[in-house]
């Protein structure tokens, strides 16, 4: 057993008392002991707090204020003084920072500059690379109007008393409008929302099962909070709206007013062993038809056949005999083929609207033709996107939404549509609204080099880079120029599983060396995780690595090329380690990364949320990126990566902006970057200044960054746990 004293310098914005939380290495932490033991003010050292510790030869510990502010995970085996500025020292901070202890040529910048917090006016922001993006599932973000809440048919959560709780459709535009200031404060200037058009399926709260591209789903709107109201409210705060658009598929019931997919009305479905009128499934009582509609049906399609429309209009209980025109059998009938109610017959689709090639099977996922011509899932029916009537309908519908003021589009399931076909849609929208920014989702777990690199099962034609280019040689990207259709950067994302999730940058330099493969790499949208994937071993879970690893990942994403995008909740490590989406048969949303986030945004709890170390970290990164054009628009040059650190240059001298970046992960690093432009540099992190003759030398603390800006403004934002 050992016995030593730790001291901690309380930052001005930390609450009192400062707490020490300790755990034994290898035990995974004993959460039962949280929040640990309070420290006492040190009578001999003003501002310092002290605590005597006894325990194993070395102790793992962290300091926190029980209000969400905390240090990284620390380790100590002897007396020590810890401050956010200097880390551990064996002597008090003043002595540790005396001039004789510093061998750096760096002088502190004497007048820290107050950098403008507000983004530039919307009308001046024509280049989308100036933005950073907050991505949210509208229905899971914040509930401003309980009257539009709705339970999907599938995966209802019941409490101990058997009451249905946590409606899938819960958050809405009214709630989002009420919390725009939260997103502003976090420093984001654009919000990517899930598809807002009217949806249908047993689980459609996320918007990816479109039924009517011309209407906004009423479960998102309120009398005083329409989609137009949301767009106007966002614009009034300088925030852009990115609308998610699905082109590839519709829901399994067809498209209102355009095409019907044959099935029986769901209100006539009776499970095996049950009888009509006995269905007891939360708000679905009597039958499984839409409980919010008086006629208890799921669709109201005017192009459905006469017999369908007739029983839609009457018989809400679903008790009158109905002959299935396909089989001659009569429903309701216990156990009658569920596929006739919930599924589709792939051989009996309208060829004017749908592809006729069945469902995607195993190997199809790595081969362009089946991937693009077959149905992805039972509730994602592949549209005949090359047909003029489909183009007219989807392009025309989205044009009307652009006219509401939508600022940018995110296109879903890109690899499921052939490139030239998809670009017809993208370019039509750009023609309709000049300066429109459109990016796509081409999901790949790996580098995604296609025919150009080893270890890729798929051809270039289904990979992200292909859609950013116009050439026709899958082995030669530069045979074609920029398509103007950048993609989410799944290549960089995929490396996080092997890099920052393990506390290293090793391998990052390699992927960045392939930046030339994209049409315009500076327009890629970069991210650590989203609603589908996370950087875990098999890409299924929310980031569950240590907090400092996340901080180091964000340092890279916010200083590297591309447009950073944060998935809602990341700022407080929300649902850390949970699967992004439901996995098991019985899973409900509350156990996943799509759990309702609004409980953290109530008036009572929002201050706690905003005090989280990652919230403060992201906020500062956004402020810094906003103030340095080179961080927004320049390519990366002079990339040097050695596992525990990286350095690179962002050269935008054509716009007068130039920055040298150094990153450290896991441990502090001493950086040296040569061949840079001579001049006076100021570090946006520390505010330090140095005159440079072409060689820049500077230290970077563990999991922090150095952002040395030529003729820069100096320190931007306040020190927090990681950037310091
Ligand atoms: Ca609601
Ligand atoms: Ca398709």
XYZ file of C-alpha atoms and ligand atoms in Angstrom:
726
model
C 0.000 0.000 0.000
C 1.152 3.480 -0.764
C 0.162 6.799 0.604
C 0.478 10.067 -1.292
C -1.158 13.447 -1.819
C -2.612 14.713 -5.089
C -3.386 18.379 -5.681
C -5.586 19.884 -8.402
C -5.898 23.473 -9.609
C -9.622 24.153 -9.949
C -10.508 25.967 -13.224
C -12.620 29.073 -12.619
C -15.730 27.581 -14.232
C -15.697 24.336 -12.247
C -18.237 23.875 -9.464
C -17.125 23.113 -5.909
C -16.193 20.814 -4.368
C -13.779 19.158 -6.758
C -14.120 15.367 -6.543
C -11.577 12.595 -7.055
C -12.815 9.360 -8.564
C -10.409 6.403 -8.392
C -10.456 2.881 -9.755
C -8.232 -0.160 -9.912
C -6.465 -0.851 -13.217
C -8.014 -3.740 -15.104
C -11.274 -3.744 -13.197
C -13.019 -1.653 -15.819
C -13.819 0.912 -13.137
C -16.138 0.467 -10.201
C -19.082 2.640 -11.132
C -20.606 1.965 -7.702
C -18.081 4.338 -6.152
C -18.953 7.267 -8.439
C -18.662 10.208 -7.847
C -15.783 9.431 -5.451
C -14.399 11.606 -2.663
C -14.484 15.420 -2.325
C -11.174 17.283 -2.097
C -10.415 19.971 0.450
C -9.028 23.424 -0.337
C -5.268 23.475 0.275
C -4.632 26.135 2.963
C -1.048 26.560 1.775
C -1.755 26.952 -1.961
C -4.574 29.318 -3.020
C -6.774 27.843 -5.760
C -5.473 24.307 -5.197
C -7.395 21.392 -3.733
C -5.786 18.388 -2.071
C -6.563 14.818 -1.127
C -4.523 12.048 0.499
C -4.851 8.728 -1.342
C -3.956 5.241 -0.251
C -4.136 2.131 -2.364
C -2.333 -0.045 -4.854
C 1.155 0.966 -6.054
C -0.409 3.068 -8.797
C -3.860 4.570 -8.906
C -6.099 5.442 -11.829
C -8.059 8.591 -11.123
C -9.765 11.596 -12.563
C -10.856 14.936 -11.135
C -14.370 16.218 -11.737
C -16.885 18.712 -10.378
C -19.963 16.456 -10.401
C -21.505 18.823 -12.957
C -20.118 17.255 -16.083
C -16.654 18.820 -16.098
C -13.814 16.364 -15.712
C -10.204 15.675 -16.566
C -9.128 12.833 -18.845
C -8.349 9.486 -17.212
C -5.144 9.940 -15.178
C -2.638 7.748 -13.365
C -0.378 8.599 -10.425
C 1.972 6.753 -8.073
C 3.416 9.608 -6.001
C 2.694 13.107 -4.738
C 1.688 15.365 -7.585
C 0.195 18.649 -8.731
C -2.258 18.464 -11.627
C -3.591 21.360 -13.679
C -5.313 21.479 -17.050
C -2.579 23.829 -18.264
C 0.462 21.759 -17.325
C -0.734 18.243 -16.582
C 1.114 16.462 -13.748
C 4.062 18.160 -12.119
C 6.038 17.169 -9.043
C 6.131 20.777 -7.873
C 3.504 23.537 -7.881
C 2.474 24.912 -11.245
C 4.212 28.271 -10.876
C 7.558 26.576 -10.429
C 6.865 24.104 -13.212
C 6.138 26.883 -15.662
C 9.046 29.136 -14.680
C 10.988 30.432 -17.693
C 13.944 28.182 -16.982
C 11.760 25.100 -17.419
C 10.685 26.065 -20.926
C 13.097 25.530 -23.786
C 10.617 26.499 -26.433
C 11.134 29.695 -28.471
C 7.417 30.306 -28.136
C 6.209 33.415 -26.387
C 2.670 33.619 -25.097
C 0.516 35.900 -27.185
C -0.137 38.867 -24.945
C -3.553 39.938 -26.210
C -5.902 37.020 -26.824
C -8.308 37.992 -29.560
C -12.025 37.745 -29.086
C -13.174 35.974 -32.221
C -16.664 36.576 -33.477
C -19.045 33.857 -32.336
C -21.729 34.458 -34.961
C -21.483 32.845 -38.388
C -21.414 35.117 -41.410
C -24.831 36.137 -42.775
C -26.517 33.361 -44.754
C -26.562 35.266 -48.018
C -22.746 35.562 -47.880
C -22.187 31.849 -47.317
C -22.289 30.415 -50.827
C -19.543 27.825 -50.283
C -20.863 24.941 -48.189
C -17.370 24.123 -46.940
C -17.781 27.018 -44.508
C -20.441 25.037 -42.646
C -20.292 22.273 -40.064
C -23.218 19.870 -39.853
C -25.338 18.556 -36.980
C -27.232 15.433 -38.097
C -30.377 14.431 -36.243
C -33.353 12.112 -36.533
C -36.127 14.654 -36.134
C -38.428 12.185 -34.378
C -35.806 11.306 -31.768
C -34.413 14.783 -31.022
C -36.876 16.956 -29.103
C -40.642 16.731 -28.613
C -42.343 20.108 -28.863
C -45.866 18.791 -29.446
C -47.061 15.537 -27.847
C -50.304 15.727 -29.847
C -48.555 14.554 -33.042
C -46.791 11.625 -31.372
C -47.341 8.221 -32.915
C -46.416 4.614 -32.231
C -45.222 2.548 -35.164
C -46.713 -0.926 -35.414
C -43.395 -2.631 -34.757
C -41.148 -2.534 -31.700
C -43.379 -0.716 -29.251
C -41.815 -0.256 -25.826
C -44.033 -1.188 -22.858
C -43.387 -0.219 -19.232
C -43.810 -2.513 -16.219
C -47.538 -1.765 -16.096
C -47.944 -2.698 -19.756
C -48.371 0.874 -20.976
C -46.883 1.815 -24.319
C -44.151 4.410 -23.747
C -41.672 6.347 -25.874
C -43.616 6.790 -29.143
C -41.355 6.331 -32.166
C -42.640 9.576 -33.713
C -41.900 11.861 -30.777
C -39.557 14.691 -31.660
C -40.936 17.116 -34.252
C -40.349 20.434 -36.025
C -41.786 22.385 -33.117
C -39.278 20.818 -30.732
C -36.428 21.364 -33.177
C -37.382 25.032 -33.526
C -37.374 25.297 -29.721
C -33.856 23.895 -29.558
C -32.197 25.692 -32.478
C -30.298 27.803 -29.952
C -28.743 24.643 -28.529
C -27.365 23.718 -31.939
C -26.209 27.307 -32.497
C -24.417 27.358 -29.155
C -22.660 24.118 -30.045
C -21.322 26.003 -33.044
C -23.055 24.248 -35.950
C -24.351 26.222 -38.918
C -26.251 23.486 -40.781
C -28.694 20.802 -39.684
C -29.166 17.603 -41.629
C -32.636 16.242 -40.934
C -33.951 12.802 -41.866
C -36.438 12.680 -44.796
C -39.511 14.756 -43.849
C -41.861 13.461 -46.551
C -44.852 11.302 -45.689
C -43.855 7.736 -44.849
C -45.439 4.320 -44.412
C -44.209 1.039 -42.933
C -44.259 -0.836 -39.666
C -41.236 1.185 -38.551
C -41.040 4.446 -40.478
C -40.192 7.056 -37.825
C -36.849 7.775 -39.547
C -38.388 8.752 -42.880
C -36.642 6.308 -45.208
C -39.860 4.589 -46.400
C -41.442 7.269 -48.576
C -45.144 7.146 -49.526
C -45.746 10.697 -50.781
C -42.834 12.914 -51.885
C -45.191 15.885 -52.270
C -46.349 16.046 -48.662
C -44.628 16.583 -45.330
C -45.472 13.877 -42.817
C -48.128 15.318 -40.458
C -46.486 13.538 -37.536
C -43.639 16.088 -37.781
C -45.738 19.211 -38.066
C -47.907 21.262 -35.694
C -50.375 24.042 -36.522
C -47.718 26.618 -35.646
C -44.673 24.627 -36.739
C -44.806 23.571 -40.383
C -41.753 22.625 -42.436
C -41.761 26.178 -43.782
C -41.761 27.487 -40.204
C -38.743 25.317 -39.387
C -36.818 26.526 -42.433
C -37.656 30.156 -41.669
C -36.718 29.823 -37.992
C -33.406 28.175 -38.870
C -32.569 30.840 -41.435
C -33.361 33.570 -38.913
C -30.580 32.121 -36.753
C -28.156 31.705 -39.650
C -28.606 27.930 -39.840
C -28.989 26.033 -43.104
C -31.322 23.070 -43.544
C -30.045 19.950 -45.285
C -32.887 17.694 -46.348
C -32.364 13.967 -46.690
C -33.834 12.607 -49.937
C -34.494 8.999 -50.941
C -34.571 8.389 -54.692
C -33.861 4.680 -54.814
C -36.991 3.191 -53.290
C -40.473 3.741 -51.950
C -42.268 2.006 -49.104
C -43.936 -1.355 -49.789
C -47.401 0.133 -50.361
C -46.638 2.306 -53.380
C -46.807 6.072 -53.872
C -49.921 8.093 -53.173
C -51.632 9.164 -56.369
C -49.077 7.422 -58.600
C -48.751 3.694 -58.076
C -50.312 1.036 -55.878
C -48.575 -2.154 -54.731
C -51.022 -5.022 -54.402
C -51.765 -6.177 -50.848
C -54.699 -6.546 -48.479
C -55.617 -3.764 -46.019
C -53.838 -4.388 -42.746
C -56.992 -4.019 -40.683
C -58.058 -7.473 -41.957
C -54.922 -9.187 -40.682
C -55.438 -11.690 -37.866
C -52.448 -13.503 -36.405
C -52.378 -17.289 -36.136
C -54.370 -18.388 -33.074
C -56.067 -15.023 -32.638
C -59.383 -13.647 -33.829
C -60.521 -10.368 -35.296
C -61.194 -7.604 -32.771
C -58.880 -9.131 -30.157
C -55.641 -7.461 -31.140
C -54.099 -5.916 -28.009
C -50.920 -4.101 -28.964
C -50.572 -0.796 -27.154
C -52.536 1.823 -29.057
C -53.379 -0.759 -31.722
C -56.559 -2.242 -30.272
C -58.882 -4.501 -32.223
C -56.668 -4.651 -35.317
C -53.305 -3.490 -36.605
C -54.657 -0.802 -38.937
C -53.391 2.764 -38.358
C -54.975 3.696 -35.005
C -54.778 7.411 -35.732
C -57.044 7.094 -38.772
C -60.798 6.640 -38.307
C -60.909 4.064 -41.110
C -58.042 2.059 -39.533
C -56.161 1.624 -42.787
C -52.531 2.256 -43.620
C -52.881 3.986 -46.967
C -55.388 6.181 -48.744
C -54.132 5.768 -52.276
C -56.540 7.084 -54.940
C -54.918 4.809 -57.528
C -55.599 1.651 -55.500
C -58.165 -0.676 -57.151
C -61.868 -0.091 -56.524
C -62.342 -2.965 -54.053
C -59.451 -1.613 -51.960
C -60.743 1.930 -51.899
C -64.225 0.711 -51.048
C -63.135 -1.170 -47.931
C -60.828 1.721 -47.067
C -63.863 3.981 -46.828
C -65.862 1.767 -44.488
C -65.550 -1.147 -42.089
C -62.876 0.303 -39.758
C -63.097 -2.816 -37.569
C -62.064 -5.003 -40.495
C -64.845 -7.514 -39.825
C -66.800 -7.639 -43.095
C -65.793 -10.531 -45.349
C -63.283 -9.517 -47.991
C -62.268 -11.876 -50.804
C -58.592 -11.766 -51.658
C -58.773 -11.265 -55.432
C -55.458 -13.036 -55.807
C -56.370 -16.317 -54.112
C -60.145 -16.291 -53.730
C -59.859 -16.831 -49.994
C -61.855 -14.710 -47.565
C -60.422 -12.561 -44.760
C -60.347 -11.814 -41.867
C -59.013 -15.284 -41.256
C -56.711 -16.345 -38.463
C -53.164 -16.958 -39.677
C -53.865 -16.050 -43.315
C -50.629 -15.370 -45.218
C -48.991 -12.307 -43.543
C -47.180 -11.604 -46.799
C -50.514 -10.557 -48.368
C -50.740 -7.732 -45.825
C -47.167 -6.678 -45.060
C -45.132 -7.949 -47.998
C -44.994 -7.558 -51.747
C -45.059 -9.892 -54.712
C -41.902 -8.992 -56.621
C -43.336 -10.554 -59.785
C -46.425 -8.379 -59.742
C -45.125 -4.803 -59.544
C -46.048 -2.012 -61.916
C -43.131 -1.804 -64.408
C -43.891 1.863 -64.982
C -42.602 2.512 -61.467
C -40.604 -0.437 -60.169
C -37.748 -2.659 -61.202
C -38.725 -6.260 -61.938
C -35.710 -8.157 -60.717
C -36.597 -9.399 -57.207
C -34.710 -8.897 -53.958
C -30.986 -8.443 -53.347
C -29.320 -11.683 -52.219
C -25.934 -12.299 -50.592
C -23.414 -11.704 -53.383
C -25.524 -9.004 -55.001
C -24.240 -6.451 -52.510
C -20.861 -6.326 -54.265
C -22.068 -6.309 -57.853
C -23.432 -3.211 -59.551
C -26.361 -4.507 -61.594
C -28.235 -6.502 -58.911
C -27.314 -3.921 -56.264
C -28.987 -1.242 -58.349
C -31.906 -3.142 -59.881
C -33.189 -5.289 -57.007
C -35.135 -4.428 -53.864
C -32.988 -3.718 -50.826
C -35.555 -4.893 -48.255
C -39.227 -5.752 -47.895
C -40.070 -2.139 -47.094
C -37.644 -0.589 -49.630
C -39.005 -1.332 -53.124
C -36.626 -0.384 -55.931
C -37.951 2.392 -58.137
C -37.388 2.384 -61.911
C -35.262 5.517 -61.505
C -34.273 5.631 -65.185
C -37.906 6.056 -66.314
C -39.070 9.577 -67.149
C -42.261 9.375 -65.030
C -40.209 8.491 -61.935
C -37.762 11.312 -62.650
C -40.543 13.802 -63.208
C -42.276 12.853 -59.983
C -39.260 12.877 -57.656
C -37.402 15.776 -59.255
C -40.565 17.886 -59.383
C -41.550 17.080 -55.801
C -38.120 17.959 -54.415
C -38.005 21.155 -56.484
C -41.051 22.347 -54.555
C -39.279 21.634 -51.259
C -36.233 23.537 -52.482
C -38.591 26.421 -53.161
C -39.492 26.434 -49.459
C -35.871 27.355 -48.792
C -34.105 24.015 -48.273
C -30.387 24.822 -48.537
C -28.788 21.475 -49.337
C -29.645 17.839 -50.045
C -28.241 14.585 -48.738
C -28.985 11.650 -51.046
C -29.634 8.239 -49.503
C -28.488 4.804 -50.796
C -26.278 6.210 -53.566
C -24.663 2.940 -54.621
C -28.117 1.497 -55.384
C -28.527 3.835 -58.356
C -26.255 3.848 -61.381
C -24.093 6.991 -61.457
C -25.222 8.696 -64.640
C -28.845 8.003 -63.728
C -28.390 9.483 -60.272
C -26.548 12.533 -61.573
C -29.582 13.363 -63.706
C -31.508 13.965 -60.484
C -28.678 15.810 -58.746
C -28.038 18.093 -61.707
C -31.734 18.803 -62.203
C -31.936 20.092 -58.642
C -28.801 22.160 -59.104
C -30.273 23.646 -62.251
C -33.412 24.500 -60.325
C -31.489 26.062 -57.444
C -28.031 27.389 -58.344
C -25.368 26.994 -55.617
C -27.260 24.047 -54.147
C -24.942 21.719 -52.226
C -25.741 18.026 -52.700
C -23.857 15.155 -51.098
C -24.502 11.437 -50.982
C -24.345 8.363 -48.791
C -22.444 5.491 -50.334
C -21.961 3.186 -47.392
C -18.782 1.144 -47.435
C -16.968 -0.466 -44.542
C -13.378 -0.188 -45.658
C -11.251 2.148 -47.788
C -13.610 1.758 -50.743
C -10.974 2.054 -53.474
C -12.794 -0.514 -55.638
C -10.665 -1.786 -58.535
C -7.733 0.388 -57.489
C -6.743 -1.222 -54.230
C -6.412 -4.680 -52.744
C -8.855 -6.123 -50.260
C -11.966 -4.589 -51.809
C -14.704 -7.009 -52.819
C -16.566 -4.503 -54.962
C -15.842 -2.736 -58.252
C -15.216 1.001 -58.472
C -18.684 1.569 -59.979
C -20.330 1.068 -56.577
C -17.743 2.946 -54.507
C -17.904 6.520 -53.143
C -15.091 7.955 -55.269
C -16.790 6.846 -58.510
C -19.767 9.107 -57.824
C -17.490 12.103 -57.234
C -16.023 11.683 -60.732
C -17.172 11.686 -64.360
C -14.609 9.369 -65.976
C -15.388 5.919 -67.344
C -12.243 4.022 -66.357
C -12.721 2.267 -62.992
C -8.947 1.926 -62.676
C -8.158 5.569 -63.401
C -9.964 8.209 -61.350
C -8.251 11.144 -63.020
C -9.676 10.074 -66.368
C -12.715 12.098 -65.363
C -13.205 15.399 -63.592
C -15.271 16.370 -60.591
C -18.931 15.340 -60.833
C -19.968 17.998 -58.318
C -21.540 15.294 -56.162
C -19.340 14.744 -53.061
C -19.978 11.866 -50.666
C -19.904 11.099 -46.978
C -16.326 10.045 -46.226
C -16.822 6.394 -45.340
C -13.182 5.665 -46.200
C -11.840 7.875 -43.417
C -14.625 6.748 -41.074
C -13.723 3.105 -41.603
C -10.139 3.666 -40.511
C -11.283 4.992 -37.126
C -12.022 1.412 -36.098
C -8.313 0.671 -36.313
C -6.959 4.090 -35.370
C -8.516 6.485 -32.894
C -10.620 3.705 -31.342
C -7.309 2.203 -30.261
C -5.700 5.463 -29.202
C -3.484 6.011 -32.242
C -3.480 7.837 -35.567
C -1.472 5.002 -37.179
C -2.790 4.395 -40.695
C -4.450 7.780 -41.061
C -1.611 9.075 -43.217
C -2.104 6.162 -45.588
C -5.751 6.891 -46.267
C -5.109 10.608 -46.667
C -2.484 9.782 -49.282
C -5.392 8.635 -51.510
C -7.161 12.010 -51.388
C -6.445 12.449 -55.114
C -8.986 9.738 -55.910
C -11.970 12.025 -55.224
C -13.277 14.686 -57.583
C -12.951 17.354 -54.888
C -11.780 15.908 -51.593
C -12.391 19.173 -49.744
C -16.154 18.745 -50.176
C -16.424 15.289 -48.604
C -18.538 15.164 -45.453
C -16.524 13.638 -42.600
C -17.835 11.928 -39.469
C -17.055 9.551 -36.601
C -20.434 7.786 -36.522
C -24.053 8.092 -37.635
C -27.452 6.402 -37.315
C -26.219 3.252 -39.054
C -22.576 2.799 -38.149
C -19.934 3.431 -35.513
C -16.181 2.858 -35.433
C -16.306 -0.352 -33.403
C -15.048 -3.763 -34.414
C -17.984 -4.568 -36.689
C -19.277 -1.025 -37.261
C -22.543 -1.591 -35.390
C -22.244 0.286 -32.130
C -22.002 3.837 -30.894
C -18.453 4.879 -30.132
C -17.491 3.214 -26.878
C -13.770 3.989 -26.679
C -12.348 6.246 -23.983
C -13.458 9.847 -24.055
C -9.984 11.103 -24.934
C -9.957 8.936 -28.049
C -13.154 10.615 -29.224
C -11.612 14.009 -28.524
C -8.570 13.108 -30.604
C -10.817 11.890 -33.423
C -12.696 15.177 -33.474
C -9.397 17.093 -33.479
C -8.528 15.268 -36.691
C -11.968 15.596 -38.312
C -12.191 19.323 -37.580
C -8.688 20.148 -38.839
C -8.505 17.775 -41.826
C -10.059 18.384 -45.273
C -13.801 17.879 -45.571
C -16.933 19.184 -43.889
C -17.327 17.841 -40.330
C -20.640 16.281 -39.355
C -21.658 15.327 -35.815
C -24.454 12.818 -35.158
C -26.770 14.061 -32.432
C -25.833 12.952 -28.926
C -22.141 12.484 -29.691
C -21.547 15.693 -27.750
C -22.405 13.919 -24.492
C -21.390 10.370 -25.471
C -25.122 9.576 -25.592
C -25.926 5.831 -25.443
C -22.208 5.056 -25.485
C -21.620 1.468 -26.684
C -25.272 0.837 -27.641
C -26.100 -0.561 -31.092
C -26.890 2.238 -33.556
C -30.089 0.480 -34.603
C -32.261 -2.349 -33.324
C -30.607 -5.767 -33.528
C -32.624 -8.480 -31.765
C -36.265 -9.298 -32.497
C -37.460 -7.638 -29.276
C -35.193 -4.589 -29.216
C -36.882 -1.234 -28.826
C -35.414 2.152 -29.680
C -34.601 3.059 -26.073
C -31.824 0.430 -26.077
C -30.151 1.829 -29.194
C -28.337 4.891 -30.485
C -31.725 6.102 -31.715
C -33.061 6.508 -28.182
C -34.960 9.730 -27.487
C -32.426 12.515 -26.835
C -34.839 15.212 -25.695
C -34.578 14.306 -22.007
C -31.102 15.869 -22.105
C -32.433 19.090 -23.609
C -35.112 20.037 -21.102
C -34.840 23.384 -19.352
C -33.799 21.534 -16.188
C -31.024 19.480 -17.768
C -29.697 21.482 -20.675
C -26.999 23.204 -18.591
C -25.662 19.835 -17.521
C -25.618 18.699 -21.158
C -23.753 21.826 -22.194
C -21.124 21.296 -19.495
C -20.048 17.914 -20.876
C -16.343 17.871 -21.836
C -17.094 16.708 -25.389
C -19.784 19.365 -25.839
C -17.250 22.012 -24.856
C -14.640 20.386 -27.076
C -16.859 20.339 -30.180
C -17.976 23.892 -29.495
C -14.413 25.143 -29.469
C -13.459 23.179 -32.583
C -16.398 24.742 -34.413
C -15.334 28.240 -33.332
C -11.785 27.651 -34.511
C -12.800 26.178 -37.868
C -15.187 29.059 -38.462
C -12.374 31.569 -37.920
C -9.789 29.934 -40.216
C -10.725 29.655 -43.927
C -7.794 27.307 -44.611
C -9.366 24.760 -42.255
C -12.576 24.942 -44.288
C -11.366 24.832 -47.863
C -7.722 23.883 -48.349
C -6.468 20.462 -49.281
C -3.981 18.845 -46.898
C -0.298 18.993 -47.799
C 2.932 17.864 -46.110
C 1.007 15.153 -44.245
C 3.272 13.437 -41.721
C 1.823 10.799 -39.404
C 3.683 8.677 -36.841
C 0.973 6.937 -34.818
C 1.001 9.087 -31.711
C 0.961 12.301 -33.716
C 0.344 13.978 -37.037
C 1.244 17.214 -38.733
C 0.041 18.765 -41.956
C -0.439 22.067 -43.715
C -3.684 23.663 -44.928
C -2.652 26.134 -47.597
C -5.327 28.544 -48.838
C -2.998 31.429 -49.629
C -5.165 32.365 -52.619
C -7.616 33.563 -49.987
C -4.880 34.698 -47.598
C -5.261 31.835 -45.134
C -2.550 29.355 -44.154
C -2.325 27.042 -41.144
C 0.073 24.437 -39.815
C -1.558 21.695 -37.764
C -0.101 19.355 -35.176
C -2.087 16.635 -33.424
C -1.142 14.400 -30.488
C -2.982 11.290 -29.349
C -2.344 9.354 -26.143
C 0.715 11.323 -25.097
C 2.168 14.785 -25.574
C 4.270 15.316 -28.692
C 7.059 17.681 -29.673
C 6.412 18.669 -33.278
C 8.661 20.044 -35.938
C 7.339 21.070 -39.339
C 9.704 22.319 -41.996
C 9.164 23.920 -45.360
C 6.356 26.196 -44.237
C 5.828 29.808 -45.248
C 7.958 32.217 -43.164
C 6.153 34.732 -40.990
C 4.439 35.252 -37.668
C 2.289 32.358 -36.508
C -0.213 32.279 -33.651
C -1.644 29.110 -32.169
C -5.460 29.113 -32.000
C -5.281 26.665 -29.093
C -2.770 28.254 -26.698
C -2.503 31.773 -28.083
C 1.273 31.400 -28.280
C 3.159 33.264 -31.004
C 6.366 32.580 -32.873
C 8.355 34.066 -35.715
C 9.089 31.361 -38.225
C 11.871 31.228 -40.830
C 10.404 28.139 -42.493
C 10.651 25.689 -39.598
C 7.955 25.563 -36.948
C 8.626 23.801 -33.616
C 5.964 23.425 -30.964
C 4.734 21.044 -28.266
C 1.224 19.601 -28.299
C -0.314 18.178 -25.140
C -1.866 14.725 -25.210
C -5.142 14.648 -27.197
C -4.834 18.323 -27.977
C -3.849 20.136 -31.135
C -1.657 22.939 -32.323
C -3.330 25.106 -34.945
C -0.706 27.640 -35.984
C -2.251 30.225 -38.239
C -0.061 32.540 -40.312
C -0.859 36.078 -39.113
C -3.623 34.404 -37.158
C -5.936 35.982 -34.597
C -4.386 34.173 -31.600
C -6.232 32.079 -29.097
C -9.803 31.158 -30.074
C -12.215 30.022 -27.379
C -11.445 28.838 -23.874
C -9.277 25.957 -22.706
C -11.168 22.813 -21.841
C -10.217 19.297 -20.855
C -8.623 18.360 -24.161
C -7.776 21.480 -26.159
C -5.364 23.325 -23.913
Ca -44.231 15.245 -31.007
Ca -32.030 1.057 -57.401
